[in-house]
């Protein structure tokens, strides 16, 4: 079904992916966000990643909460089903959806208000359950849609547009996720598509909960001097600790040929994520070391970016629950209903 | 209740019509002993009911179990105790005071009973249960457990329960555990023999085998509802533990563990998630419902309150969901282990803004099963949350019910769900378009076909599913939803109506009040007061309900809450004038008794009680 | 509305009775320009109202501002546009279509207007606003901002707004920023001069100074409510941002920053906490209320839904709390920037179990102030949550209101709060004992005296405050609470009643519908239809409300929701028979207009509209 | 007001504190928990700590959520006001109460279900706001009151009474609190009163949010073999990393005389907390090091106990909000209401 139409100029020479689709096919309706909003850049990166992964459009389910960030599922993959839910509760909806149909690709989009204030409990518990989804946290340090209040990710000392200073310690989604045992933790910057796209691809391929925390400046309420989530501040203080390269399953893998600092992690579907540590010795498979490094950089006022941690073999929700491989929505009723004979048998015990 | 309502034989012994109450301490194993007692009577073919009155606590506080035996099948709670099995010294005083004159008390005579507690009008049977158990068993835990079994033996002797029946039960239960079977048998005999040997004066009450339970089984409403979920093909359950709803999901899980394993892989054909709270539980249900799974959550009042926001989302975005509200005494935490019917208003109009939800009111465990199945059909057909509102009494107590039946020809009513072929054959798919004029649009499921893609949202949308802030387009959808929900009235299970010749007064009720109200109707009939009976089974109300109300001069609505919630719903949602409505309320947390209804009806009709003849 | 309801001078120019609508794009500064326009008219002493119709979005989407000028003081929304200031090409089509025949359109003629958009029956004034701003200002941002000011200048010229008034406003606003004042003055002149120079054909509408606003000020309901909180002595505010309630707490904070600093230390005599969500916000309010602070939370529908569990706790544990529900269009997220009165049922009976809450319905910002103060008095007196239910229109739009007055003799009604001396003088203190027979027990505050100590709980408790699972003791407290809440009916602000000789039909409404309903009554009176007027201001309903309803043959309840929530509350909670109730509903999200009421009343009374004479 | 009476035998020779009260005066009504429940031992420790701190009874506010643990405020300090609220929402109620009256001593009692599932969001945000309170988390790995379901603190591999194994990673309140910037983080064991009492005293003295996570076995549902929250398991795997000694303000402090491994931290009221590191080099004032050490022990299956981290000079809620020193409930109305003249003046601007 079409949303508000976007001027649809088709470039005949646009690149096509394996499904014969162009990147345009992965777009959605026209964004209604402020011009320059970081969220729009993330939308573009998502679009590109899905395109490059040759993902069938209708096999994707996109979910969100409420906020400017949560509006963005309208702006990509218009031929995927979407669910713009209520504030802070997207994780539970995604969990239930995934429980019912494990075969779709899930992408949840949320904001720092949506995930770290009202939705903090659900966010943490979705991590614990390792729900198989890409969780995109579009982090701008403020509540954009309600006009610029500090969110829980606002840094100590960051100043609001009207001047007040935040003094409470921020909730940092990446270190929180590491603490909670998340199986995939990445951070990036909306302004760095080169870093973001392979991270999104890896996250979509990961089996389990993949947190992608993206600093995504709010041009209207949090892009001024004194803000630590502005374009300028993020450009200056972002610090890539590891470079990521995503190699799809069918590509030839030139794994061990690289420099010594490269590691490769094979995903459950056979695709490979290659890492090149920027910070000497950084090991994205060592949770506690990753945490320590993050905190060290944070103490210096720097924001660690990259695919910070991955544990590709962790159990996901379905492994915990030992559900059948077939999506539950596809199991025929005959296999679900035990029938009249069983009912009689059962009841013979209830006397 | 008037004494005379009991049939007495010439020698003043009442057969199969009395109340036994057992007073113990919770966490000591008395619950299973009491269950045995009830089960034995059931197996003797006698109509029986058992009500567990337990504290919101794990161990060490007073707890009671009330067994009512009634050959006519009146199984509502009856507070008029014939025999008190007083096993808890802390509550001796109130327990002994509760016994009706002429009744009896069994107590543990290992220690002497305080002189002041004796009553002249009551028989006292002292049995040195603790002493006997100390002598016969080893270890504190076993002694405590076996004391319970021993009083079962004593009661069996006094009421003439067939010992073979009890032995048979023990054999089934402990077939794999010889040691336990042995101790239980010893304990039973201890009590039984002591009683037979020491008490030649007989109780004024007695059991005699009947054949009333041939087609019946014992079950709780939560068990039955869970089984209904299994049979309806529910695959996703999400919940947060809460009394008295927890056992519903426990039962679902254990039924599924037995009946829902993939034969090839041994993997689960279901997914049950213990959510972090009720907001998440209902969220999971909506996510699964959106995907096309039959999904449900059992909860109670506090959980319903927490689900409010999501329920509005489900109503407005039109997502199927089944919610079991096993009601307990509110408001707030209230009395978590006491029953009530206090959530009607909350569930009928849950969430801010204009909403109205489909409700079902099962009267007993049997209906919990059938209504559960129906609830999934209705939820999918009307694409909206459906509440099955039972209560603690129905949900957690064992009831004697007609055996459940299943029609293997049953096909789930999935409602208007479009297949890939359907979608491909359409010019365009619009999610909220009322093509058939019944207020119900067709829905598409994610993953099926790109043509079915749309964005589900709780924000303003038009009939095409597009975001809107246009008032007319918004109204269009809201009006259709209102129409859709009205349409559910006739699709719900029909109300139960019993008409008597010449009655001008209707007695109206719902859910677990059924038994007490029907019994009251019989009792009042004996006094010459004829009453018609209406049991409401669902909301929105169907025309049969409205017609009943309109056709009576007075309708007395009997329910278990303070604010007459059912009566007020009837006032709001049918054409009945106020002048025809009146109500009888009991909201003290115990299952309703006929006594309260009789008193209430007499009072509403301005009658004085007839003298006991 | 019928054309003829406007007074016209002989030359067909209407003075001080028309509607101007400005169509722009949000996030461009047009809101403040439009506010200036309205303020200028206000300063000319003319009755005026301004309604902001904005999207749920930050920048770039269509937005409108409707200014109604009415010398008789009818200031409800009127959708009949005389002058459209069409500044957004994306909505030209619908904007131009909305203008009444004979009306006018101002547009930006920097680019030619599409031929198809022209209408013969409407005047078009093209002004090259963008061109002029490009020529006169530097930088994109300033050019966009100044375009807004320029159209203000043009409208001022066309409507004969006194330029001096506007200049005065600019001086006040930009006294510290000479540069901004200069640009604004230039922009005003650009529009003003262009209009005066190019358009000699005059508009059929015009302004003329009056003296109607001498005792009035401009304010929003949220501002006024916030000020009420300050004056009531509220010290703790907790909230989670949500449109349209956010500006209430913003206002409270800024009033407090100015008025509530400790003179010696500069520290805050208040504490405002941005909670992590609404569950926490109400929790904080209850915590503070328990401690004895006056505490409040502003929210809207979704927040109310989330607060449900805690509201039941507050009801049952009897903790004062003030909740401002600035209603928006539900259910679910609905239309967050549109108004509605859709939360009545939810707030009246919030939470599971038997509950009933005190509600207040202010009709305008002035009442928001007074009702806010009263709400704290009632909350403490009745020890329960009190809801002040306003809506987006009242809360966020600027209204012309009578100046607020304050009686310095006001002493907060703290209700029955025991001091240390009181407690020491008592034999024993029992929290829930109804000593005075009014259903209101006395409360003690933590930290005051050990004798006042008790455990507040949402679980079952008796009149002494002790935990209980005893049904009678539980009922005792529940019955008292019901009595207590009933007692609030007469303590609420009295309803507004206006009676006319001979009227047998009552027009009943609440809140922000007041203006439209009163205007409709006048219009219908012109047609010979006399109607009495009742505006309900609180719940539970007082006897005056009931008497009004009973004393009329028909009561038509006008409200802004789909399900006639006020009418249904009246049906439930007064003795009025169904036959006397009828309703007119508009729930499309715009402030109510008299037109809808007139049409609805005619329809309910089976009348046909009178021909326009 | 009296609760269910406890047999009140008065021992004339009972020790009295500075207020002339005996420890009995700090008790509450008879516990209704299962015999042997860990929570009862914590109640005893709380009673003792308050007694030893000479705390005036009615200047304490005790709060809780719902659960067996949350019932315990009835069992101590019967002459203090209490608030047994709803499930998981105690932190917000405590926050509001503290905002209104900063002068009382706040103790919140909660369980692992109450704090880490339904209440996780509120728990985290109370930490962020550094609400001045002792937060007692009585952690037994299960929902006691609803009969033994796993809670979110159940360890991987821990077995339920009926045999199922928990496989989701636990939420560890201590490391979570460290991540979130908590200013006081302790862990103890209900069976170790010697360790627990000084920690409680320090926590009550700390200005800010003091988390005391106490492993508190549920004898009825989680004290069997295979459980990692049983008495036996905790005794065996508990690992004290630092010993704590609380020295009240008026006592003479023999600060620097101890062995090299002792550090002393002065609290805002002048009392002193002395630490002796059991694990070499453990520094309870270094957040990231504490975190790392915790995780290291955890990897070995050990549970770090002791006052793990303290930051005595952090800003609390009132510092963030810049509220007056006087409790807001005590500010006279005259200072709160600006009066009619100001109202007129204000409105002169609204024209
Ligand atoms: C229950 C509820 N409370 C409050 C709101 C209002 N609200 C809408 S979006 C938002 C915050 C969004 O912040 P964030 O998630 O950071 O998204 P951003 O706009 O910054 O991308 C709030 C508070 C709501 N929609 N629902
Ligand atoms: C809203 C709500 N949901 C569910 C419950 C039921 N409930 C009561 S206590 C509890 C869990 C308590 O676990 P925990 O906090 O660990 O306490 P414990 O009993 O183990 O000490 C639950 C789920 C409730 N009271 N309220
Ligand atoms: S307000 Fe901020 S977050 Fe929202 S769209 Fe604008 S720039 Fe983006
Ligand atoms: S069930 Fe467990 S937590 Fe609850 S009282 Fe018993 S032992 Fe303690
Ligand atoms: Mg944000
Ligand atoms: Mg626990």
mmCIF file with all atom_site columns, C-alpha atoms in Angstrom, chain C residues 141-192:
data_model
loop_
_atom_site.group_PDB
_atom_site.id
_atom_site.type_symbol
_atom_site.label_atom_id
_atom_site.label_alt_id
_atom_site.label_comp_id
_atom_site.label_asym_id
_atom_site.label_entity_id
_atom_site.label_seq_id
_atom_site.pdbx_PDB_ins_code
_atom_site.Cartn_x
_atom_site.Cartn_y
_atom_site.Cartn_z
_atom_site.occupancy
_atom_site.B_iso_or_equiv
_atom_site.pdbx_formal_charge
_atom_site.auth_seq_id
_atom_site.auth_comp_id
_atom_site.auth_asym_id
_atom_site.auth_atom_id
_atom_site.pdbx_PDB_model_num
ATOM 1  C CA . UNK C 1 141 ? 16.281 32.114 8.196  1.00 0.00 ? 141 UNK C CA 1
ATOM 2  C CA . UNK C 1 142 ? 15.601 35.826 8.516  1.00 0.00 ? 142 UNK C CA 1
ATOM 3  C CA . UNK C 1 143 ? 13.860 35.943 5.168  1.00 0.00 ? 143 UNK C CA 1
ATOM 4  C CA . UNK C 1 144 ? 11.513 33.172 6.203  1.00 0.00 ? 144 UNK C CA 1
ATOM 5  C CA . UNK C 1 145 ? 10.811 34.737 9.567  1.00 0.00 ? 145 UNK C CA 1
ATOM 6  C CA . UNK C 1 146 ? 10.222 38.185 8.152  1.00 0.00 ? 146 UNK C CA 1
ATOM 7  C CA . UNK C 1 147 ? 7.837  36.951 5.514  1.00 0.00 ? 147 UNK C CA 1
ATOM 8  C CA . UNK C 1 148 ? 5.515  36.133 8.373  1.00 0.00 ? 148 UNK C CA 1
ATOM 9  C CA . UNK C 1 149 ? 5.851  39.575 9.836  1.00 0.00 ? 149 UNK C CA 1
ATOM 10 C CA . UNK C 1 150 ? 5.258  41.053 6.416  1.00 0.00 ? 150 UNK C CA 1
ATOM 11 C CA . UNK C 1 151 ? 1.906  39.329 6.015  1.00 0.00 ? 151 UNK C CA 1
ATOM 12 C CA . UNK C 1 152 ? 0.977  40.612 9.443  1.00 0.00 ? 152 UNK C CA 1
ATOM 13 C CA . UNK C 1 153 ? 1.636  44.083 8.065  1.00 0.00 ? 153 UNK C CA 1
ATOM 14 C CA . UNK C 1 154 ? -0.518 43.406 5.042  1.00 0.00 ? 154 UNK C CA 1
ATOM 15 C CA . UNK C 1 155 ? -3.390 42.033 7.101  1.00 0.00 ? 155 UNK C CA 1
ATOM 16 C CA . UNK C 1 156 ? -3.084 45.007 9.412  1.00 0.00 ? 156 UNK C CA 1
ATOM 17 C CA . UNK C 1 157 ? -3.507 47.315 6.477  1.00 0.00 ? 157 UNK C CA 1
ATOM 18 C CA . UNK C 1 158 ? -6.461 45.430 5.022  1.00 0.00 ? 158 UNK C CA 1
ATOM 19 C CA . UNK C 1 159 ? -8.305 45.150 8.313  1.00 0.00 ? 159 UNK C CA 1
ATOM 20 C CA . UNK C 1 160 ? -7.363 48.608 9.566  1.00 0.00 ? 160 UNK C CA 1
ATOM 21 C CA . UNK C 1 161 ? -5.348 47.399 12.526 1.00 0.00 ? 161 UNK C CA 1
ATOM 22 C CA . UNK C 1 162 ? -3.706 50.308 14.226 1.00 0.00 ? 162 UNK C CA 1
ATOM 23 C CA . UNK C 1 163 ? -0.024 50.204 13.255 1.00 0.00 ? 163 UNK C CA 1
ATOM 24 C CA . UNK C 1 164 ? 0.906  51.933 16.465 1.00 0.00 ? 164 UNK C CA 1
ATOM 25 C CA . UNK C 1 165 ? -0.471 48.996 18.412 1.00 0.00 ? 165 UNK C CA 1
ATOM 26 C CA . UNK C 1 166 ? 1.761  46.632 16.516 1.00 0.00 ? 166 UNK C CA 1
ATOM 27 C CA . UNK C 1 167 ? 4.760  48.869 16.898 1.00 0.00 ? 167 UNK C CA 1
ATOM 28 C CA . UNK C 1 168 ? 4.147  49.003 20.617 1.00 0.00 ? 168 UNK C CA 1
ATOM 29 C CA . UNK C 1 169 ? 4.106  45.266 20.773 1.00 0.00 ? 169 UNK C CA 1
ATOM 30 C CA . UNK C 1 170 ? 7.355  45.002 18.888 1.00 0.00 ? 170 UNK C CA 1
ATOM 31 C CA . UNK C 1 171 ? 8.952  47.491 21.199 1.00 0.00 ? 171 UNK C CA 1
ATOM 32 C CA . UNK C 1 172 ? 7.996  45.500 24.241 1.00 0.00 ? 172 UNK C CA 1
ATOM 33 C CA . UNK C 1 173 ? 9.085  42.258 22.712 1.00 0.00 ? 173 UNK C CA 1
ATOM 34 C CA . UNK C 1 174 ? 12.400 43.336 21.296 1.00 0.00 ? 174 UNK C CA 1
ATOM 35 C CA . UNK C 1 175 ? 13.333 46.130 23.662 1.00 0.00 ? 175 UNK C CA 1
ATOM 36 C CA . UNK C 1 176 ? 16.641 44.400 24.297 1.00 0.00 ? 176 UNK C CA 1
ATOM 37 C CA . UNK C 1 177 ? 17.302 43.438 20.686 1.00 0.00 ? 177 UNK C CA 1
ATOM 38 C CA . UNK C 1 178 ? 17.436 46.503 18.520 1.00 0.00 ? 178 UNK C CA 1
ATOM 39 C CA . UNK C 1 179 ? 18.410 44.518 15.442 1.00 0.00 ? 179 UNK C CA 1
ATOM 40 C CA . UNK C 1 180 ? 15.340 42.321 15.655 1.00 0.00 ? 180 UNK C CA 1
ATOM 41 C CA . UNK C 1 181 ? 13.099 45.267 16.340 1.00 0.00 ? 181 UNK C CA 1
ATOM 42 C CA . UNK C 1 182 ? 14.416 46.961 13.227 1.00 0.00 ? 182 UNK C CA 1
ATOM 43 C CA . UNK C 1 183 ? 13.857 43.996 10.958 1.00 0.00 ? 183 UNK C CA 1
ATOM 44 C CA . UNK C 1 184 ? 10.398 43.457 12.336 1.00 0.00 ? 184 UNK C CA 1
ATOM 45 C CA . UNK C 1 185 ? 9.484  47.065 11.780 1.00 0.00 ? 185 UNK C CA 1
ATOM 46 C CA . UNK C 1 186 ? 10.770 46.936 8.253  1.00 0.00 ? 186 UNK C CA 1
ATOM 47 C CA . UNK C 1 187 ? 8.827  43.744 7.563  1.00 0.00 ? 187 UNK C CA 1
ATOM 48 C CA . UNK C 1 188 ? 5.614  45.121 8.982  1.00 0.00 ? 188 UNK C CA 1
ATOM 49 C CA . UNK C 1 189 ? 5.926  48.167 6.799  1.00 0.00 ? 189 UNK C CA 1
ATOM 50 C CA . UNK C 1 190 ? 6.697  46.114 3.713  1.00 0.00 ? 190 UNK C CA 1
ATOM 51 C CA . UNK C 1 191 ? 3.412  44.309 3.999  1.00 0.00 ? 191 UNK C CA 1
ATOM 52 C CA . UNK C 1 192 ? 1.458  47.285 5.221  1.00 0.00 ? 192 UNK C CA 1
#
